[in-house]
Coordinates of C-alpha atoms in Angstrom, one line a residue:
M240 CA 0.0 0.0 0.0
I241 CA 2.8 2.5 0.8
Q242 CA 4.4 1.6 -2.4
H243 CA 1.1 2.2 -4.3
L244 CA 0.7 5.5 -2.5
S245 CA 4.2 6.7 -3.3
E246 CA 3.8 5.8 -6.9
A247 CA 0.6 7.7 -7.1
L248 CA 1.8 10.9 -5.4
F249 CA 5.3 11.0 -6.8
P250 CA 4.4 12.2 -10.4
L251 CA 2.1 14.9 -8.9
L252 CA 4.6 16.3 -6.4
S253 CA 7.6 15.9 -9.0
L254 CA 5.5 18.0 -11.6
I255 CA 4.6 20.7 -8.8
A256 CA 8.2 20.9 -7.9
L257 CA 9.3 21.2 -11.6
G258 CA 6.7 24.0 -12.2
A259 CA 8.2 25.7 -9.1
V260 CA 11.8 25.5 -10.2
L261 CA 10.9 26.4 -13.8
G262 CA 8.7 29.2 -12.6
R263 CA 11.8 30.7 -10.7
K264 CA 14.4 30.1 -13.2
T265 CA 12.6 30.7 -16.5
D266 CA 9.8 32.6 -18.1
F267 CA 8.1 29.6 -19.4
F268 CA 5.1 30.5 -17.2
D269 CA 5.1 34.3 -17.6
G270 CA 1.9 35.8 -19.0
K271 CA -1.5 34.2 -19.6
A272 CA -0.8 32.3 -22.8
L273 CA 0.0 28.8 -21.2
S274 CA -2.8 29.0 -18.7
G275 CA -5.2 30.3 -21.3
L276 CA -4.2 27.4 -23.6
V277 CA -5.2 24.9 -21.0
T278 CA -8.4 26.6 -20.0
A279 CA -9.6 27.1 -23.5
V280 CA -8.5 24.0 -25.1
G281 CA -7.0 21.3 -22.8
I282 CA -9.6 21.3 -20.1
P283 CA -12.7 21.4 -22.5
A284 CA -11.1 18.5 -24.6
L285 CA -10.4 16.5 -21.5
L286 CA -13.9 17.1 -20.1
L287 CA -15.6 16.3 -23.4
H288 CA -13.6 13.1 -23.9
S289 CA -13.8 12.0 -20.3
V290 CA -17.7 12.5 -20.3
L291 CA -18.3 10.7 -23.6
S292 CA -15.8 7.9 -22.5
M293 CA -17.2 7.0 -19.2
N294 CA -20.0 4.8 -18.5
M295 CA -22.4 7.6 -17.2
D296 CA -25.9 8.7 -18.6
I297 CA -27.2 12.1 -18.5
F298 CA -29.0 11.5 -15.3
G299 CA -25.9 10.3 -13.5
M300 CA -23.9 13.4 -14.6
G301 CA -26.9 15.5 -13.3
A302 CA -26.8 13.8 -10.0
L303 CA -23.0 14.6 -9.6
V304 CA -23.8 18.3 -10.8
G305 CA -26.6 18.5 -8.4
I306 CA -24.7 17.3 -5.3
T307 CA -21.9 19.5 -6.1
V308 CA -24.2 22.6 -6.3
V309 CA -25.9 21.7 -3.0
W310 CA -22.5 21.2 -1.4
L311 CA -21.4 24.7 -2.5
L312 CA -24.5 26.2 -1.1
V313 CA -24.2 24.5 2.3
M314 CA -20.4 25.5 2.3
V315 CA -21.5 29.1 1.7
V316 CA -24.1 29.2 4.5
V317 CA -21.7 27.5 7.1
T318 CA -18.6 29.5 6.1
G319 CA -20.5 32.7 6.0
L320 CA -22.0 32.1 9.4
L321 CA -18.6 31.2 10.9
L322 CA -16.9 34.3 9.4
A323 CA -19.7 36.5 10.7
L324 CA -19.3 35.1 14.2
A325 CA -15.5 35.5 14.1
G326 CA -15.9 39.3 13.1
L327 CA -14.2 38.8 9.7
P328 CA -15.4 40.4 6.4
V329 CA -17.6 37.7 4.9
R330 CA -17.3 38.9 1.2
S331 CA -13.5 38.9 1.4
Y332 CA -12.8 35.5 2.7
L333 CA -16.0 33.6 1.6
P334 CA -14.7 32.6 -2.0
A335 CA -11.2 31.3 -0.9
L336 CA -12.8 29.2 2.0
V337 CA -15.6 27.8 -0.2
H338 CA -13.8 26.9 -3.4
P339 CA -11.4 24.0 -3.6
N340 CA -8.7 23.5 -6.2
T341 CA -10.5 20.9 -8.1
G342 CA -8.8 21.8 -11.4
N343 CA -5.0 21.6 -11.3
M344 CA -4.9 19.7 -8.0
G345 CA -8.1 17.9 -7.7
I346 CA -8.2 16.2 -11.1
P347 CA -4.5 14.9 -11.1
V348 CA -5.1 13.7 -7.4
C349 CA -8.2 11.8 -8.5
F350 CA -6.4 10.3 -11.4
A351 CA -3.6 9.1 -9.2
L352 CA -5.8 7.5 -6.7
F353 CA -8.6 6.1 -8.7
G354 CA -7.2 5.8 -12.2
P355 CA -8.4 7.2 -15.6
Q356 CA -12.1 6.2 -15.0
S357 CA -12.3 8.8 -12.3
L358 CA -11.2 11.7 -14.8
G359 CA -14.6 12.5 -16.2
L360 CA -16.1 12.5 -12.7
A361 CA -13.4 14.8 -11.4
V362 CA -13.8 17.2 -14.4
V363 CA -17.7 17.4 -14.0
I364 CA -17.1 18.5 -10.4
S365 CA -14.3 20.8 -11.3
S366 CA -16.6 22.6 -14.0
V367 CA -19.3 23.4 -11.5
I368 CA -16.6 24.8 -9.2
Q369 CA -15.3 26.9 -12.1
V370 CA -18.8 28.4 -12.8
S371 CA -18.9 29.2 -9.0
H372 CA -15.6 31.1 -9.4
F373 CA -17.2 33.3 -12.0
T374 CA -20.3 33.7 -10.2
L375 CA -19.9 33.5 -6.3
G376 CA -16.2 34.4 -6.3
I377 CA -16.3 37.5 -8.6
G378 CA -19.7 38.6 -7.0
C379 CA -18.5 38.6 -3.6
L380 CA -15.1 40.3 -4.2
S381 CA -16.4 42.8 -6.8
G382 CA -20.0 43.2 -6.0
R383 CA -21.2 42.3 -9.4
L384 CA -21.7 39.1 -11.4
S385 CA -19.8 38.3 -14.6
V386 CA -22.4 36.3 -16.6
R387 CA -20.6 37.0 -19.8
A388 CA -17.3 35.4 -18.5
M389 CA -19.3 32.5 -17.5
L390 CA -20.9 31.9 -20.8
R391 CA -17.6 32.1 -22.6
N392 CA -16.0 29.7 -20.2
G393 CA -14.6 26.7 -22.2
P394 CA -15.1 23.8 -19.6
V395 CA -18.7 25.1 -19.0
L396 CA -19.5 25.0 -22.7
A397 CA -17.8 21.5 -23.1
L398 CA -20.0 20.2 -20.2
I399 CA -23.1 21.4 -21.8
A400 CA -21.8 19.8 -25.2
G401 CA -21.1 16.5 -23.5
A402 CA -24.6 16.5 -21.7
L403 CA -26.5 17.2 -25.0
L404 CA -24.4 14.3 -26.8
L405 CA -25.2 12.0 -23.9
A406 CA -28.9 12.9 -24.0
A407 CA -29.2 12.4 -27.8
D408 CA -27.0 9.0 -27.4
I409 CA -24.7 10.6 -30.2
R410 CA -21.2 8.9 -30.4
L411 CA -18.4 11.0 -32.0
P412 CA -16.3 9.3 -34.6
G413 CA -13.1 7.7 -33.6
P414 CA -10.6 10.2 -35.1
V415 CA -12.5 12.9 -33.4
M416 CA -12.1 11.1 -29.8
T417 CA -8.6 10.5 -30.5
T418 CA -8.0 14.2 -31.3
L419 CA -9.8 15.2 -28.0
D420 CA -7.7 12.6 -26.1
M421 CA -4.4 14.1 -27.4
L422 CA -5.5 17.7 -26.6
G423 CA -6.7 16.6 -23.2
S424 CA -3.5 14.8 -22.4
I425 CA -1.7 18.1 -22.2
T426 CA -3.8 19.3 -19.3
I427 CA -2.8 17.3 -16.2
P428 CA 1.0 17.9 -16.4
V429 CA 0.7 21.6 -17.5
M430 CA -1.9 22.2 -14.6
L431 CA 0.5 20.8 -12.0
M432 CA 3.5 22.7 -13.3
L433 CA 1.4 25.9 -13.3
L434 CA 0.4 25.1 -9.9
G435 CA 3.9 24.8 -8.6
S436 CA 4.9 28.0 -10.5
S437 CA 2.1 30.0 -8.9
I438 CA 2.9 28.8 -5.4
A439 CA 6.6 29.6 -6.0
S440 CA 5.9 33.1 -7.1
L441 CA 3.5 34.1 -4.3
K442 CA 4.9 37.1 -2.3
L443 CA 4.5 36.1 1.3
S444 CA 6.6 38.9 2.8
G445 CA 3.4 41.0 4.0
A446 CA 1.9 38.0 5.9
R447 CA 2.7 38.7 9.4
D448 CA 0.0 36.9 11.2
M449 CA 0.4 33.2 10.6
L450 CA -2.6 32.0 12.9
R451 CA -5.4 33.0 10.6
P452 CA -4.0 31.5 7.3
L453 CA -3.1 28.4 9.5
V454 CA -6.7 28.1 10.6
F455 CA -8.1 28.7 7.2
S456 CA -5.6 26.0 5.7
F457 CA -7.3 23.4 7.9
Y458 CA -10.8 24.6 7.6
R459 CA -11.0 24.6 3.7
P460 CA -10.1 20.8 3.2
L461 CA -11.4 19.4 6.5
A462 CA -14.8 21.2 6.4
G463 CA -15.3 20.6 2.8
L464 CA -14.6 16.9 3.5
A465 CA -16.9 16.8 6.5
L466 CA -19.9 18.5 4.7
A467 CA -19.4 16.2 1.6
W468 CA -19.6 13.2 3.8
L469 CA -22.8 14.4 5.5
L470 CA -24.3 15.0 2.0
L471 CA -23.5 11.5 0.9
L472 CA -25.6 10.1 3.8
V473 CA -28.8 11.3 2.1
W474 CA -27.5 11.7 -1.6
P475 CA -26.7 8.2 -3.0
L476 CA -23.8 7.9 -5.3
T477 CA -21.8 4.9 -6.7
D478 CA -18.6 4.1 -4.8
L479 CA -16.4 5.7 -7.3
E480 CA -18.5 8.8 -7.6
A481 CA -18.5 9.2 -3.9
Q482 CA -14.7 8.8 -3.5
V483 CA -14.1 11.3 -6.2
F484 CA -16.6 13.8 -4.7
L485 CA -14.9 13.5 -1.2
I486 CA -11.5 14.1 -2.7
Q487 CA -12.6 17.1 -4.7
C488 CA -14.2 18.6 -1.8
A489 CA -11.1 18.3 0.4
M490 CA -8.8 19.9 -2.1
P491 CA -6.8 23.1 -0.9
V492 CA -7.6 26.9 -1.5
A493 CA -7.7 27.4 -5.4
V494 CA -5.0 29.5 -6.9
M495 CA -7.9 31.2 -8.7
S496 CA -8.9 32.5 -5.4
Y497 CA -5.7 34.2 -5.0
V498 CA -5.8 35.6 -8.6
L499 CA -9.3 37.1 -7.9
A500 CA -8.3 38.6 -4.5
V501 CA -5.3 40.3 -6.3
R502 CA -7.5 41.7 -9.0
Y503 CA -10.3 42.9 -6.6
Q504 CA -8.1 44.1 -3.7
G505 CA -9.1 41.2 -1.3
P506 CA -6.9 39.7 1.3
S507 CA -4.4 38.4 -1.2
Q508 CA -1.5 37.9 1.1
E509 CA -3.4 35.8 3.6
I510 CA -4.9 33.8 0.9
A511 CA -1.4 33.3 -0.7
L512 CA -0.2 31.9 2.5
T513 CA -3.1 29.7 3.0
I514 CA -2.5 27.9 -0.4
P515 CA 0.7 25.9 0.3
L516 CA -0.6 25.4 3.9
S517 CA -4.0 24.0 2.9
L518 CA -2.1 21.9 0.2
V519 CA -0.2 20.0 2.9
V520 CA -3.5 19.2 4.6
S521 CA -5.2 18.1 1.4
L522 CA -2.3 15.8 0.5
G523 CA -2.7 14.4 4.0
V524 CA -6.3 13.5 3.2
A525 CA -5.3 11.9 0.0
V526 CA -2.8 9.8 1.9
A527 CA -5.4 8.6 4.3
F528 CA -7.6 7.7 1.4
A529 CA -4.9 5.7 -0.2
L530 CA -4.2 3.9 2.9
F531 CA -7.5 3.3 4.6
W532 CA -10.3 3.6 2.0

């Protein structure tokens, strides 16, 4: 089991470390071109190929989307109440504490733990979280919703296309599926290296108070995991769906939350410090899954 765990996590940690080194030593990750390529091409292709390849009908995908939406709503209510009771600005901290890094962390972790059959499930959940970034995240930090940005979001459009094709029982030709597979194959390694580069480039010199980021780093993965587990008591999913859902809900603070906090003058330094700390906690959850599930 230890060997299996190390084999599963070694590629993830190696690519994150490689991204951190390259981010420090090169300009490979400068600008938005590479992340834009992944968002506009890689993730949509991976999502569409995974959804059309997995053994899931439109109702199964709808159940996974539904439980993710309900989980988000419960997280918003619980986190908002706790922030209010603590006397902290709810709108400033809510998006970072609610949204897990289901993209460039959650998808590779699910792939490592559960194999390629989990990719479609992980990407469906990640797409819902991405929609929430463009609605709840931007809405809280800026005071307005970005509906246009959401409608132009590639993964969201791919999810809709996949659902329509499944509903119509339409199978894409083999060459098209192969092309989607090749395009989607760039996603996981690039996402992991981008995550490493983002963490390595965070400026933490202004983060004087370690207590609050430390508390946040435990709250984000553990509260997400606990609420997901409670939901599964009343919302039945298959074993694989439940495992992927739990892991995705236990992921660390999303790098996107830091990006949005910088853009809209939120508590970016505290969020920046919380990202690597919560990453350690989330990896601990992944280790526990691999050893005891």
